[in-house]
Coordinates of C-alpha atoms and ligand atoms in Angstrom, one line a residue:
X837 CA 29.4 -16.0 -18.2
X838 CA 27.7 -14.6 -21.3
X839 CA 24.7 -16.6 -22.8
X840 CA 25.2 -19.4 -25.6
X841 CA 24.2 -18.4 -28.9
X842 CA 23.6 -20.9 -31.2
X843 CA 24.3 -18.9 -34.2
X844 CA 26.8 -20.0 -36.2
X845 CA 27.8 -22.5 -34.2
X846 CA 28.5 -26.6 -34.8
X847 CA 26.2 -28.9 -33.1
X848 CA 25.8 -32.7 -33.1
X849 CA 22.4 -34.1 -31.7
X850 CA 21.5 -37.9 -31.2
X851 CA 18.0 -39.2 -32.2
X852 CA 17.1 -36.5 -34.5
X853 CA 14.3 -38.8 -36.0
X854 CA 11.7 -37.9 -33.8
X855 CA 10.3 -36.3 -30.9
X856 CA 12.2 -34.1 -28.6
X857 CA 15.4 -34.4 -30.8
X858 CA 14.0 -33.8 -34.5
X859 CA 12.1 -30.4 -32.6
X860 CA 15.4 -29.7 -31.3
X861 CA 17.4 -29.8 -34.7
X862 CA 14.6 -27.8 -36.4
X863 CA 14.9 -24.9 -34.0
X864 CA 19.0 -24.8 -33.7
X865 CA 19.0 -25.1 -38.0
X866 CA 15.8 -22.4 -37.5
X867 CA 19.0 -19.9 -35.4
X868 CA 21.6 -20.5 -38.0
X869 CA 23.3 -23.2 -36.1
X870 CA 24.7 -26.7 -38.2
X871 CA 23.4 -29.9 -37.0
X872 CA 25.0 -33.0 -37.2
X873 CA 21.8 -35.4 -37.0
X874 CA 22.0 -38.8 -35.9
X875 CA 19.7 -41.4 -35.9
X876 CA 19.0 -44.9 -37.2
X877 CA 16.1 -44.6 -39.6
X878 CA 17.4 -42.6 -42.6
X879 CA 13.8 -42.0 -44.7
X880 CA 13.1 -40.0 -41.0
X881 CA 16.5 -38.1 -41.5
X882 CA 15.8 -37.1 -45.0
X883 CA 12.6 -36.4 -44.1
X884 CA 13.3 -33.8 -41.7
X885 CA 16.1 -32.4 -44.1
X886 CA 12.8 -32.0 -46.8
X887 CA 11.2 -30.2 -44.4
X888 CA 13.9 -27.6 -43.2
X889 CA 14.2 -27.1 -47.0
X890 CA 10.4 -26.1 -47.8
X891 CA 10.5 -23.9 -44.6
X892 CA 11.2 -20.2 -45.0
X893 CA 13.5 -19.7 -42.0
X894 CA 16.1 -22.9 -42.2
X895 CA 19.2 -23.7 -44.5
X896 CA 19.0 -27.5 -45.3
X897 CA 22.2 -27.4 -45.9
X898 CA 23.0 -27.0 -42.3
X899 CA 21.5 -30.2 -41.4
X900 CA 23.7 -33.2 -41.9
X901 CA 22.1 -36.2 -41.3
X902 CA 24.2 -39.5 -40.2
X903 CA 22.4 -42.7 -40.0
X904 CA 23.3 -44.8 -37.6
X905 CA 23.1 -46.9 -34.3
X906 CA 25.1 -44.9 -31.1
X907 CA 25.5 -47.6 -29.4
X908 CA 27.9 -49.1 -32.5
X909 CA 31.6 -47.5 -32.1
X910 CA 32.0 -47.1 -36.2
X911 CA 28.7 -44.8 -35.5
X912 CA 30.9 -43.2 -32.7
X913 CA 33.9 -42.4 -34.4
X914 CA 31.9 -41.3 -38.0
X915 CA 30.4 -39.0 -35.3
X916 CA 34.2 -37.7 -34.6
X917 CA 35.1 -38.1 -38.0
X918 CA 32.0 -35.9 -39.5
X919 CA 33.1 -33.1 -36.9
X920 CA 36.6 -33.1 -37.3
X921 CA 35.6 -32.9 -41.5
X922 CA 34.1 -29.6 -41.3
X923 CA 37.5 -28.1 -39.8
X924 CA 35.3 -26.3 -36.9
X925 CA 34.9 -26.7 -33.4
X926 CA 32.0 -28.4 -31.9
X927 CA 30.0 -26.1 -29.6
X928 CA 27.4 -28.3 -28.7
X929 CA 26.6 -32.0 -27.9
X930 CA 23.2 -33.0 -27.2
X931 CA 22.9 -36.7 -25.6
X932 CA 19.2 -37.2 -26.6
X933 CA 18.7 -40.4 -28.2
X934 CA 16.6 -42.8 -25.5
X935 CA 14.5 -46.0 -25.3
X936 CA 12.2 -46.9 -22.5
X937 CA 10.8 -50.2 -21.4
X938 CA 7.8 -50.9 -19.2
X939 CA 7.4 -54.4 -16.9
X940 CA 8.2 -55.3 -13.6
X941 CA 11.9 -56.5 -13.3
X942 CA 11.6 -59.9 -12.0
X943 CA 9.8 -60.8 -15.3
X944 CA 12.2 -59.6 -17.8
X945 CA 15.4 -60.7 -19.4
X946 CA 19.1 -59.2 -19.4
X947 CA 18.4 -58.3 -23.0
X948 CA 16.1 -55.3 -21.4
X949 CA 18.6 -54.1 -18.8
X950 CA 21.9 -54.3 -21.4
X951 CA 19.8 -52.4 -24.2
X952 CA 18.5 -49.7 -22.0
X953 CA 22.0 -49.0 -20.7
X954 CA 23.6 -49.1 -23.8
X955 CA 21.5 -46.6 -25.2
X956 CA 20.6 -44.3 -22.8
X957 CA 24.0 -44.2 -20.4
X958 CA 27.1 -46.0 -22.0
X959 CA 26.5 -44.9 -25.2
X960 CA 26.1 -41.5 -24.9
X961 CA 29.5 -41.3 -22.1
X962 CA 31.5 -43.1 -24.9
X963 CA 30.3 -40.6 -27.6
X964 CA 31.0 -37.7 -25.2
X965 CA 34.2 -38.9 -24.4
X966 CA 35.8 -39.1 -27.9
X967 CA 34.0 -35.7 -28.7
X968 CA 35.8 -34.1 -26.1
X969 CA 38.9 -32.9 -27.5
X970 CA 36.4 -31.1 -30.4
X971 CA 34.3 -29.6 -27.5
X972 CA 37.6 -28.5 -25.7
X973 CA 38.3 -26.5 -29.3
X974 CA 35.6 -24.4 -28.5
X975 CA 35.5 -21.1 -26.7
X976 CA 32.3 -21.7 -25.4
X977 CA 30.8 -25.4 -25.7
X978 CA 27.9 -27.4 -23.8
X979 CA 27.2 -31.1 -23.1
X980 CA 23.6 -31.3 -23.1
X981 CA 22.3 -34.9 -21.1
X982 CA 18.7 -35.2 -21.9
X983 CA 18.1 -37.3 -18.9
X984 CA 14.2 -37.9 -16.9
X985 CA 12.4 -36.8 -13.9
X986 CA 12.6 -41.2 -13.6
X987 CA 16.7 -40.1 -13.1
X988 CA 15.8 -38.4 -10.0
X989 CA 12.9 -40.5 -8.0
X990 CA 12.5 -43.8 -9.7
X991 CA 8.8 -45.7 -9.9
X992 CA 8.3 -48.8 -10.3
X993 CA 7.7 -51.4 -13.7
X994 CA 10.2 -48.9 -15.2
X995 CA 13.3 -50.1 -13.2
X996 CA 16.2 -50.5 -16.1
X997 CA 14.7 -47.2 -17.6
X998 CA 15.4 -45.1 -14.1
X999 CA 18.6 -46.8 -13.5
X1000 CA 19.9 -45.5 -16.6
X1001 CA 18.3 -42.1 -15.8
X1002 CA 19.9 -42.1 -12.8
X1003 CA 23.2 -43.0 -14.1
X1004 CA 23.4 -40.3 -16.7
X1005 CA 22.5 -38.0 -13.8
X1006 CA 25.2 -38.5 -11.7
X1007 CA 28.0 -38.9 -15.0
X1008 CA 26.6 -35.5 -15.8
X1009 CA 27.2 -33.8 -12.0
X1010 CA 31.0 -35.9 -12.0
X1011 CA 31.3 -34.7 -15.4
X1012 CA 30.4 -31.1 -14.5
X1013 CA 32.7 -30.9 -11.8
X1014 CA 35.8 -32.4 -13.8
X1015 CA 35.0 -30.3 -16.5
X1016 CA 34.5 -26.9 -14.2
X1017 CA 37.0 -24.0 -14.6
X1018 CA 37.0 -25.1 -18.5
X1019 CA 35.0 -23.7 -21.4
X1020 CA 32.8 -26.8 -21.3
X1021 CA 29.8 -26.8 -19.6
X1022 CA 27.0 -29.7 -18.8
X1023 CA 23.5 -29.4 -18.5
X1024 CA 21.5 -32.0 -17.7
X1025 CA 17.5 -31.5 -18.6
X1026 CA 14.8 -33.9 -16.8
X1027 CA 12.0 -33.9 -19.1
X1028 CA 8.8 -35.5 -17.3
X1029 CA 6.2 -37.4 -20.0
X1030 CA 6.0 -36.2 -23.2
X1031 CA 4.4 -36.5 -26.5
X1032 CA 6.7 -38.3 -28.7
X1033 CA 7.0 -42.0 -30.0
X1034 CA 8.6 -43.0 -27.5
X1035 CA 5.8 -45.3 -26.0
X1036 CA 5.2 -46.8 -29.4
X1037 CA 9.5 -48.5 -29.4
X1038 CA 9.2 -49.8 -25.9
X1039 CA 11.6 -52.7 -25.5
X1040 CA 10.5 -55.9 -24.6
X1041 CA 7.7 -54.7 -22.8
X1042 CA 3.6 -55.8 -23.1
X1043 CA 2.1 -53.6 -26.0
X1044 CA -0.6 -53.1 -23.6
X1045 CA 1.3 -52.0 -20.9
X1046 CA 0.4 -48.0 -20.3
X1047 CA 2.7 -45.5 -18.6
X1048 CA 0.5 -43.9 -15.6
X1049 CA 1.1 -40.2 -15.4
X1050 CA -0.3 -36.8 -14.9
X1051 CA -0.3 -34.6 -18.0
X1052 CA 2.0 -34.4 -20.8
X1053 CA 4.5 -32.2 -22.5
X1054 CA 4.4 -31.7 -26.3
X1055 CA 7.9 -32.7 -27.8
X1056 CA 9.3 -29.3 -29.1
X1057 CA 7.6 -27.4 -25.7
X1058 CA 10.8 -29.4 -24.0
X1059 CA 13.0 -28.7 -27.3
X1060 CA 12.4 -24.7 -26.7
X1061 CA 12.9 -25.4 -22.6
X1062 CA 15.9 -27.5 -23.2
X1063 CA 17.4 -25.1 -25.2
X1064 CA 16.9 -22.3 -23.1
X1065 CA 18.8 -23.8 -20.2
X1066 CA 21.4 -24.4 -23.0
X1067 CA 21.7 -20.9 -23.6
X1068 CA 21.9 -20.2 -20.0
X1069 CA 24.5 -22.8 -18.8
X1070 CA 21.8 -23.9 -16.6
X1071 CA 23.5 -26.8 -14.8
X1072 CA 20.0 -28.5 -14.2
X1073 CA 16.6 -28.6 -15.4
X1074 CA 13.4 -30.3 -14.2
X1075 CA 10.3 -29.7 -16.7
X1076 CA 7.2 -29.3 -15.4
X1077 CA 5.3 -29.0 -12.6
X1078 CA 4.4 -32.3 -12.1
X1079 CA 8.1 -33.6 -12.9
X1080 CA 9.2 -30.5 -10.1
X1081 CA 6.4 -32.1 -7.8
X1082 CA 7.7 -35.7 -8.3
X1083 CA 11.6 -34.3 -7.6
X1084 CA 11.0 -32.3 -4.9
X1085 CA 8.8 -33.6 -2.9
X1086 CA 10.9 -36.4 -2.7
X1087 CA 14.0 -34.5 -1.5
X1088 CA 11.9 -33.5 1.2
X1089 CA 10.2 -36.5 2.3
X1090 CA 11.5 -39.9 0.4
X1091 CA 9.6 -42.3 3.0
X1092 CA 6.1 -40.5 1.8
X1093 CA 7.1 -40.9 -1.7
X1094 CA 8.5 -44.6 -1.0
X1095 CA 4.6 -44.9 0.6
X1096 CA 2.9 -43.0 -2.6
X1097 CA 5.0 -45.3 -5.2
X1098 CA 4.6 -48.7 -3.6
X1099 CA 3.5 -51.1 -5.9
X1100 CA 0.3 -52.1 -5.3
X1101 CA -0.9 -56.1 -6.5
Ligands
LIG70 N1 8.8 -39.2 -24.1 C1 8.9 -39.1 -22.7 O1 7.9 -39.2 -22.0 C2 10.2 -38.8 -22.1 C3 10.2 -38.3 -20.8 C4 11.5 -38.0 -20.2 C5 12.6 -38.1 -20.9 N2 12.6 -38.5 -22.2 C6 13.9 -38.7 -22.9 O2 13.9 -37.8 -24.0 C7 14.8 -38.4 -25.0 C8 14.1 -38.3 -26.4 O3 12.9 -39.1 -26.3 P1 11.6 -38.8 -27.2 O4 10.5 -38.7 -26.2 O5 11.8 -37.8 -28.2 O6 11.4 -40.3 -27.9 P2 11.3 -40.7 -29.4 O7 10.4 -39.9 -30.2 O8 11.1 -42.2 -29.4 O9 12.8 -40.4 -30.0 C9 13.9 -41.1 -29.7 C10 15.0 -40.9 -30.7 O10 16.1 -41.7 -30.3 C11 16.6 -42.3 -31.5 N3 17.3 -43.6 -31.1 C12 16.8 -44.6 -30.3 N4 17.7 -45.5 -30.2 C13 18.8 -45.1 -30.9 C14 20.1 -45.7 -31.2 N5 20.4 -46.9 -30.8 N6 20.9 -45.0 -32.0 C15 20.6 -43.8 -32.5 N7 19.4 -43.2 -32.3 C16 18.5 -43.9 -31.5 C17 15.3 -42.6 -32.3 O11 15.7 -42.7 -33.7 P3 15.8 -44.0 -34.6 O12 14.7 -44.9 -34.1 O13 15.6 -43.5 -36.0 O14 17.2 -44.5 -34.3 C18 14.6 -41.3 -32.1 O15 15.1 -40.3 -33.0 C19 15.1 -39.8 -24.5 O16 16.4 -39.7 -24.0 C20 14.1 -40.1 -23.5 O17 14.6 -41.0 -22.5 C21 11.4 -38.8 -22.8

């Protein structure tokens, strides 16, 4: 298979606001690509939109923000409805919008669990499913999951967080293997902790609650990474070394990291 260009092509990318999704619209707008950009806050959107239009090497016009909440089906379908607008097919989906929360499970609400999972798993499958028929259109289109090194070993305090991690994982392989033999592809990219505001929207979670981890990836280091497994129809990803560490060394020995993770009082 020959790589993905995104050059000309129609692309539709959820939390564009910030972090790992706004780098992510700036470099496919940077290649000639249009972006539909979705996110809630709309001074963010138009923000970025300024931005693209001050810099020397993007078209503004090929960002096209659409405010809104993914989890809401009229967001959904103005999604489907935007893409089917522009006449074109849609070569590119990237399931990016996420929230985090940090607390042990016993002490938190439903609220936590049902918001996480509506954000970060249900809402993205829904969206992908309705934008199937525009991907199919394509000649050469990719489903990009951003998903977590959390969607592959879990930790603890951040339970609702992996589970939803770990449910758009295996979506992503069933979806892969449905979808193989097609000219839709899915790549699923496990980003370990990265500079973003991500920590700063926790839900329902102790503002003084900190996230323990080793090193940290700026934002659009895992927009250029995630976009080069895009190009390659890499089926998975797994940033950095200490995310590969995490991954891998429990493939090959869960009951050590079972012994390394155990929650400590
Ligand atoms: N940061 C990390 O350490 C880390 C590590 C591994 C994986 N990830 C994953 O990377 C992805 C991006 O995270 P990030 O680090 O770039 O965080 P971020 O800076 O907080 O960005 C999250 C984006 O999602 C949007 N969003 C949140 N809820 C939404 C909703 N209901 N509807 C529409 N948009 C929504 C936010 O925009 P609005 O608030 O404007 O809606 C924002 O644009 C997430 O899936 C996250 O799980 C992050």
């Amino acid at each position: 298979m020959t790589n993905w260009t995104p050059n000309r092509k129609l692309a539709v990318v959820t939390g564009a606001s910030s972090g790992i999704g706004r780098c992510l619209c700036k470099r496919l707008v940077q290649s000639q690509c249009q972006v539909i950009a979705v996110a809630r806050r709309r001074d963010r959107l138009e923000q970025l939109s300024q931005e693209i239009r001050e810099s020397v090497d993007g078209d503004s016009a090929n960002l096209i923000p659409l405010v809104g909440d993914i989890t809401d089906p009229e967001t959904q379908q103005q999604i489907v409805d935007r893409v089917e607008a522009l006449g074109r097919p849609l070569d590119l989906l990237i399931n990016n919008a996420g929230i985090g929360g940090i607390g042990a499970f016993e002490d938190a609400q439903l609220s936590r669990l049902r918001r996480i999972m509506e954000v970060n798993f249900i809402a993205p499958a829904e969206l992908t499913r309705r934008l199937l028929p525009a991907l199919r259109s394509s000649p050469d289109a990719v489903i990009c999951n951003i998903g977590s090194v959390l969607g592959h070993r879990a930790v603890p305090d951040k339970s609702e967080y992996c589970a939803s991690k770990f449910a758009m994982h295996g979506w992503s392989d069933s979806l892969r293997s449905e979808l193989a033999g097609t000219n839709v592809s899915v790549t699923l990219v496990s980003p370990s902790t990265t500079r973003s505001e991500f920590f700063d929207v926790l839900v329902e979670s102790d503002s003084d609650t900190q996230s323990k981890s080793i090193g940290s990836w700026p934002a659009d280091r895992v927009a250029a990474a995630t976009l080069s497994a895009i190009r390659r129809h890499r089926a998975e990803v797994i940033l950095s070394v200490g995310g590969k560490l995490l991954v891998y060394a429990d493939r090959i020995c869960p009951p050590l990291m079972n012994w390394l993770l155990r929650k400590r009082s």
